[in-house]
Coordinates of C-alpha atoms in Angstrom, one line a residue:
M13 CA 100.5 106.1 88.4
I14 CA 98.6 109.3 88.8
S15 CA 100.3 112.4 87.1
F16 CA 102.0 114.7 89.5
E17 CA 99.4 117.7 87.9
T18 CA 96.4 115.8 88.6
K19 CA 97.6 115.7 91.7
K20 CA 97.9 119.2 92.6
A21 CA 94.5 119.5 90.7
D22 CA 93.1 117.1 93.7
V23 CA 95.2 119.2 96.2
A24 CA 93.7 122.8 94.8
S25 CA 90.2 121.0 94.8
L26 CA 90.6 119.6 98.6
I27 CA 91.8 123.1 99.8
K28 CA 89.0 124.9 98.2
N29 CA 86.2 122.7 99.7
G30 CA 87.3 123.1 103.2
D31 CA 89.5 120.3 103.4
H32 CA 92.1 121.5 105.1
H33 CA 93.5 118.4 106.9
L34 CA 93.8 116.2 103.9
G35 CA 94.8 118.6 101.6
F36 CA 97.2 120.0 103.7
R37 CA 99.0 115.9 103.9
K38 CA 98.3 115.5 100.0
L39 CA 100.4 119.0 99.4
I40 CA 103.3 117.1 101.7
D41 CA 103.4 114.5 99.5
C42 CA 103.4 117.1 96.2
V43 CA 106.1 119.0 97.7
L44 CA 108.2 116.0 98.4
D45 CA 107.5 114.3 94.7
T46 CA 109.7 117.7 93.4
Q47 CA 112.8 116.4 95.8
K48 CA 113.8 120.0 95.5
L49 CA 115.5 121.4 98.5
E50 CA 113.6 125.0 98.2
N51 CA 110.4 123.2 98.3
Y52 CA 111.0 121.7 102.0
R53 CA 112.2 124.8 103.2
Q54 CA 109.1 127.0 101.7
C55 CA 106.6 124.0 103.2
I56 CA 108.9 123.8 106.4
A57 CA 107.7 127.5 107.0
F58 CA 104.6 127.4 105.7
T59 CA 104.0 124.7 108.6
D60 CA 106.0 126.8 111.2
W61 CA 103.7 129.6 110.3
K62 CA 100.3 127.4 110.6
E63 CA 101.4 126.0 113.7
S64 CA 102.7 128.9 115.7
A65 CA 98.9 130.7 115.8
E66 CA 95.6 130.3 114.8
R67 CA 95.0 131.1 111.2
S68 CA 92.2 131.7 109.2
S69 CA 90.4 129.4 106.7
E70 CA 91.2 132.1 104.3
E71 CA 95.0 132.9 104.7
F72 CA 95.4 129.4 105.4
T73 CA 93.9 128.6 101.7
Q74 CA 95.7 131.4 100.5
K75 CA 98.9 130.3 101.5
S76 CA 98.4 126.9 100.7
L77 CA 97.7 127.5 97.1
E78 CA 100.4 129.7 97.1
L79 CA 103.0 127.2 97.6
L80 CA 101.1 124.8 95.5
G81 CA 101.4 126.9 92.4
Q82 CA 105.3 126.9 93.0
L83 CA 105.7 123.4 92.8
E84 CA 106.8 121.4 89.8
I85 CA 108.6 118.3 88.9
S86 CA 111.4 118.0 87.0
E87 CA 111.2 114.2 86.7
A88 CA 109.1 111.4 88.3
A89 CA 110.7 108.0 89.4
K90 CA 111.1 105.5 86.5
T91 CA 107.8 103.5 87.0
S92 CA 108.2 99.4 86.1
S93 CA 105.6 97.1 85.4
K94 CA 107.7 94.4 86.4
P95 CA 106.7 93.2 89.7
L96 CA 108.4 94.3 92.9
L97 CA 108.6 90.5 94.3
E98 CA 106.7 87.4 93.5
A99 CA 106.0 84.5 95.7
F100 CA 105.0 81.0 94.1
G101 CA 104.0 78.2 96.1
V102 CA 105.6 79.3 99.3
Q103 CA 105.1 77.0 102.5
K104 CA 106.5 77.1 105.6
E105 CA 106.3 73.9 108.0
F106 CA 107.8 73.8 111.9
S107 CA 108.9 71.1 113.5
G108 CA 106.6 68.4 114.5
G109 CA 103.9 69.3 112.3
R110 CA 102.5 72.2 114.9
F111 CA 102.1 74.8 112.3
K112 CA 101.8 74.6 108.0
L113 CA 101.9 78.0 106.5
G114 CA 100.8 77.8 102.4
E115 CA 101.0 77.4 99.8
I116 CA 101.4 81.1 99.2
D117 CA 101.2 82.8 95.4
M118 CA 101.8 86.9 95.4
I119 CA 102.3 89.0 93.4
I120 CA 103.1 92.8 94.2
H121 CA 103.6 96.0 92.0
Q122 CA 104.8 99.4 92.9
G123 CA 101.8 101.3 94.0
D124 CA 100.2 97.8 94.9
I125 CA 98.8 97.4 98.7
W126 CA 98.1 94.1 99.9
G127 CA 95.7 93.5 102.5
L128 CA 96.6 90.1 105.0
V129 CA 93.7 89.3 107.1
G130 CA 93.1 86.6 109.6
E131 CA 92.7 85.8 113.2
N132 CA 95.5 85.5 115.5
G133 CA 98.1 82.6 114.8
N134 CA 96.7 81.8 112.0
G135 CA 100.3 82.8 109.6
K136 CA 100.2 86.6 108.9
T137 CA 103.4 87.4 111.2
T138 CA 105.0 84.4 109.8
L139 CA 104.3 85.1 106.1
L140 CA 105.8 88.6 106.8
R141 CA 109.0 87.4 107.9
L142 CA 109.3 84.9 105.2
L143 CA 108.9 87.6 102.6
C144 CA 111.3 89.8 104.1
Q145 CA 114.1 86.9 104.6
D146 CA 113.8 86.9 108.6
L147 CA 112.9 83.3 108.2
S148 CA 113.7 80.1 105.5
Y149 CA 110.7 78.4 103.8
D150 CA 110.5 75.0 102.6
R151 CA 108.8 75.0 99.2
G152 CA 108.0 77.4 96.3
V153 CA 110.7 80.2 95.4
I154 CA 110.7 84.3 96.2
N155 CA 111.7 87.0 93.7
Y156 CA 112.6 90.1 94.4
G157 CA 112.1 91.9 90.8
E158 CA 115.3 94.1 90.2
L159 CA 116.0 94.3 93.8
D160 CA 119.7 93.0 94.2
T161 CA 119.5 89.8 96.2
N162 CA 123.5 89.5 96.5
D163 CA 123.6 93.0 98.3
K164 CA 122.0 91.6 101.3
Y165 CA 122.7 94.9 102.8
S166 CA 120.9 96.9 99.7
L167 CA 118.2 94.2 99.8
R168 CA 117.3 94.5 103.8
T169 CA 117.2 98.6 103.2
R170 CA 114.9 98.5 100.6
L171 CA 112.5 95.1 101.6
T172 CA 112.0 96.9 105.2
Y173 CA 109.6 95.1 107.5
L174 CA 107.7 96.8 110.5
P175 CA 107.0 94.5 113.5
Q176 CA 104.1 95.5 115.8
R177 CA 106.1 95.9 119.0
T178 CA 109.3 97.9 118.1
P179 CA 112.1 98.6 120.3
K180 CA 112.6 101.4 122.7
W181 CA 114.7 104.6 121.6
Y182 CA 116.5 107.0 123.6
G183 CA 116.8 111.0 122.9
S184 CA 114.8 113.2 121.0
L185 CA 112.3 112.1 118.3
K186 CA 113.9 114.2 115.8
S187 CA 117.4 113.5 116.3
N188 CA 116.5 109.5 115.8
L189 CA 115.3 110.5 112.7
K190 CA 118.0 112.1 111.6
Y191 CA 120.8 109.5 112.7
A192 CA 118.0 107.3 110.5
A193 CA 118.6 109.2 107.5
S194 CA 122.2 109.6 107.8
H195 CA 122.1 105.7 108.1
Y196 CA 120.9 105.7 105.0
G197 CA 122.8 108.5 102.9
T198 CA 121.4 110.9 103.5
K199 CA 123.8 113.9 104.5
G200 CA 123.9 117.6 105.4
E201 CA 121.1 119.9 104.8
E202 CA 119.3 117.7 102.8
N203 CA 119.3 115.7 106.1
E204 CA 117.6 118.0 108.1
L205 CA 115.4 119.3 105.5
L206 CA 113.6 115.9 104.4
V207 CA 113.6 114.4 108.6
M208 CA 111.4 117.8 108.8
M209 CA 109.3 116.8 105.9
Y210 CA 109.0 113.7 107.6
I211 CA 107.8 114.7 110.6
I212 CA 105.3 117.5 109.2
R213 CA 104.0 114.7 106.8
F214 CA 103.1 112.1 109.9
G215 CA 101.6 115.1 112.2
L216 CA 104.7 115.1 114.5
W217 CA 105.5 118.6 114.1
N218 CA 104.5 119.1 118.0
Y219 CA 106.4 116.2 119.1
R220 CA 109.6 116.7 117.3
N221 CA 111.8 117.2 120.8
H222 CA 109.2 114.7 122.6
Q223 CA 111.4 111.5 124.4
W224 CA 110.1 108.4 123.6
S225 CA 107.8 108.2 127.2
Q226 CA 106.1 111.3 126.3
L227 CA 104.6 109.7 123.5
S228 CA 101.8 107.6 123.0
S229 CA 101.4 104.2 121.0
G230 CA 99.9 106.1 117.9
Y231 CA 102.7 108.4 117.6
K232 CA 105.3 106.3 118.3
M233 CA 103.6 104.3 115.7
R234 CA 104.1 107.1 112.9
F235 CA 107.1 107.6 114.3
E236 CA 108.4 104.6 113.3
L237 CA 106.4 105.1 109.8
A238 CA 108.3 108.5 109.6
R239 CA 112.0 106.5 110.6
T240 CA 111.0 103.6 107.7
F241 CA 110.3 106.3 104.8
L242 CA 113.5 108.1 105.2
R243 CA 115.0 104.3 104.1
K244 CA 113.1 105.2 100.8
P245 CA 112.0 101.2 100.7
S246 CA 110.9 99.6 97.7
I247 CA 108.7 97.0 99.8
L248 CA 107.4 97.9 102.7
L249 CA 105.9 95.1 105.6
L250 CA 103.9 96.3 108.5
D251 CA 102.6 93.7 110.9
E252 CA 99.8 95.3 112.6
P253 CA 100.2 98.8 112.3
L254 CA 97.0 99.6 113.6
A255 CA 97.2 97.6 116.3
N256 CA 97.1 100.6 119.1
L257 CA 95.7 103.1 117.5
D258 CA 92.2 104.8 118.0
V259 CA 89.6 104.2 115.0
L260 CA 90.4 108.0 113.8
A261 CA 94.1 107.4 113.7
Q262 CA 93.5 104.1 112.1
Q263 CA 91.9 105.8 109.1
L264 CA 94.6 108.5 108.6
I265 CA 97.5 105.9 108.8
L266 CA 95.9 104.0 106.3
E267 CA 95.2 106.8 104.2
D268 CA 98.6 108.4 104.5
L269 CA 99.6 104.8 103.7
K270 CA 97.8 104.5 100.2
N271 CA 98.7 108.0 98.7
M272 CA 102.4 107.5 99.4
S273 CA 102.5 104.0 97.7
Q274 CA 101.5 105.9 94.8
S275 CA 104.5 108.5 95.4
L276 CA 105.9 109.9 91.9
A277 CA 109.6 110.5 94.0
H278 CA 109.8 106.8 95.6
P279 CA 106.6 104.3 94.2
L280 CA 106.5 101.2 96.5
G281 CA 104.4 98.2 97.4
I282 CA 102.7 97.8 100.9
V283 CA 101.8 94.9 102.4
L284 CA 99.9 95.2 105.9
S285 CA 98.8 92.6 108.1
S286 CA 95.7 94.2 110.4
Q287 CA 92.4 92.7 112.1
Q288 CA 90.6 96.1 110.9
L289 CA 89.1 94.4 108.0
F290 CA 86.4 97.0 107.0
E291 CA 89.6 99.9 107.0
V292 CA 91.9 98.0 105.2
E293 CA 89.4 96.6 102.7
K294 CA 88.9 100.1 102.0
V295 CA 92.3 100.9 100.6
S296 CA 93.8 97.5 99.8
D297 CA 94.0 96.3 95.9
K298 CA 94.1 92.8 96.9
L299 CA 93.1 90.8 99.8
L300 CA 94.8 87.4 101.8
F301 CA 92.8 85.4 104.0
L302 CA 95.2 83.2 105.9
K303 CA 93.3 80.7 108.3
N304 CA 95.3 78.0 109.8
G305 CA 97.7 78.7 107.7
A306 CA 95.8 78.3 104.7
P307 CA 95.3 81.2 102.2
T308 CA 92.2 82.3 100.2
H309 CA 92.5 85.3 97.7
L310 CA 89.2 87.4 98.6
A311 CA 89.0 88.1 94.6
T312 CA 88.9 84.5 94.0
A313 CA 86.5 83.5 96.6
N314 CA 84.2 86.1 95.2
E315 CA 84.9 84.3 91.9
E316 CA 83.7 80.8 93.4
Q317 CA 81.0 82.8 94.6
S318 CA 77.3 82.0 93.6
E319 CA 76.2 84.8 91.8
E320 CA 72.6 84.3 93.6
L321 CA 73.9 84.9 97.2
T322 CA 73.5 88.0 99.6
V323 CA 75.3 87.9 103.2
I324 CA 74.5 90.5 105.6
E325 CA 75.8 91.7 109.2
L326 CA 73.1 92.4 111.4
D327 CA 72.5 94.3 115.0
I328 CA 69.3 94.3 116.2
D329 CA 67.1 93.5 119.6
Y330 CA 64.9 90.9 118.5
Q331 CA 64.8 87.4 118.8
K332 CA 65.6 84.8 116.6
D333 CA 63.6 82.7 115.6
A334 CA 61.0 85.9 115.0
L335 CA 63.9 86.9 112.3
I336 CA 64.1 83.7 110.7
K337 CA 59.6 84.2 110.3
M338 CA 60.0 87.8 109.2
L339 CA 62.4 86.1 106.5
S340 CA 60.5 83.2 105.8
G341 CA 59.8 84.8 102.1
F342 CA 63.6 84.0 100.9
D343 CA 64.9 81.1 99.3
S344 CA 67.7 79.0 101.0
L345 CA 67.4 81.2 104.3
Q346 CA 70.5 80.9 106.4
I347 CA 70.9 83.0 110.3
D348 CA 73.7 82.3 112.5
F349 CA 73.9 84.1 115.4
N350 CA 77.4 84.9 115.9
G351 CA 79.4 87.5 118.8
G352 CA 76.5 89.3 119.4
M353 CA 75.1 89.5 115.7
F354 CA 72.9 88.1 113.0
V355 CA 74.6 86.8 110.2
I356 CA 72.0 86.2 107.4
R357 CA 72.8 84.2 103.9
V358 CA 69.7 84.4 101.6
A359 CA 70.0 82.5 97.7
E360 CA 69.0 85.8 96.3
N361 CA 71.5 88.6 94.8
S362 CA 68.7 91.2 95.1
A363 CA 67.8 90.6 98.5
L364 CA 69.7 93.5 100.6
N365 CA 67.0 96.0 99.6
K366 CA 63.9 93.8 100.2
I367 CA 65.5 92.6 103.3
L368 CA 65.9 96.6 104.5
K369 CA 62.8 97.2 103.8
L370 CA 61.0 94.5 106.2
L371 CA 63.0 95.6 109.0
I372 CA 62.0 98.9 108.5
D373 CA 58.6 98.6 107.8
N374 CA 58.4 96.1 111.3
N375 CA 59.6 99.3 113.0
I376 CA 62.6 97.3 114.2
T377 CA 65.8 99.6 115.3
I378 CA 68.7 98.8 113.6
K379 CA 72.1 99.1 115.3
Y380 CA 74.6 98.0 112.8
F381 CA 73.8 96.8 108.9
R382 CA 76.2 95.8 106.4
D383 CA 76.3 93.9 103.1
I384 CA 79.8 91.4 103.5
T385 CA 79.0 89.8 100.4
H386 CA 82.1 90.6 98.9
S387 CA 83.8 91.2 102.0
S388 CA 86.4 89.3 103.9
R389 CA 84.2 89.2 106.8
R390 CA 82.4 86.5 105.5
L391 CA 85.0 84.2 105.5
F392 CA 85.4 84.6 109.4
V393 CA 82.0 84.1 110.3

């Protein structure tokens, strides 16, 4: 787990180099790591100052670094090398043999992010519901590490499942978060301050008094994440959290989840399903691909793959026959046209630059070019 001083140094570097947006979000993480109400008060006051008027870069930098310099951590949460969750040989078959999931093997530690990918209807939601005990499994075993499986309330509090579609709520955003925090044991002044901290952390400051109907789908998801983190989960299971977000919001949410999984106050493991393959791959430590319920671990698929292979996804205005002719010098050439893209496979691990050079030398306009040799994308195409 990264040290507090390293996290502070990262924040200082970001802010000094003008990356104020990311630096501010990581500054909030450092404040939350301290678990000190006085730091929460100062951070909330700083946010109020920042949002109340247009501030210069110099002013923001000075005040950010002043707040950062005051932060100290008395004791980080005790991290454990023991898994939070272990699943071995888990299977689920629905009546009539309509669908079978498994065998699933997963081991989740603190700070881990598992990406769960696959086309719709291939078992992603079923697996998440098995892991959170919404569904029973037929074979295999799931262990929940140090979580008390005899205390169902505690287990379901620390083992949190956030579905793609969440129910409508009433009242203001802030009042709902305060109620949620109170329900999970945060009372008095700490309730007010902690709720405001998560409002800040998820970019909800200007929406804290809004109603459900006044929020976009993206901000409703941010609200749900804030409410979920107030529960202080050990394992967070997210079903398509990016589905209704624009591209920028997707990247921000994933970046936030990665940073918050490594919290020094409340480290957790995360499993998230998504169709956004490349974005999820960037933040995931491990990736599980499901097709017709059958799992493929990307790391295992990469190990089993021949080293003499390059797979490229390409979008150009060019005829397939002409492209085959251009690349005829490569051994075991295979070119498919899939979903408006060419997928090129050649039995040569150094083919990437050669193919790119041939395209450029032939004055072909490249709309899209990506190496998917080690990406889950190749399992789809």
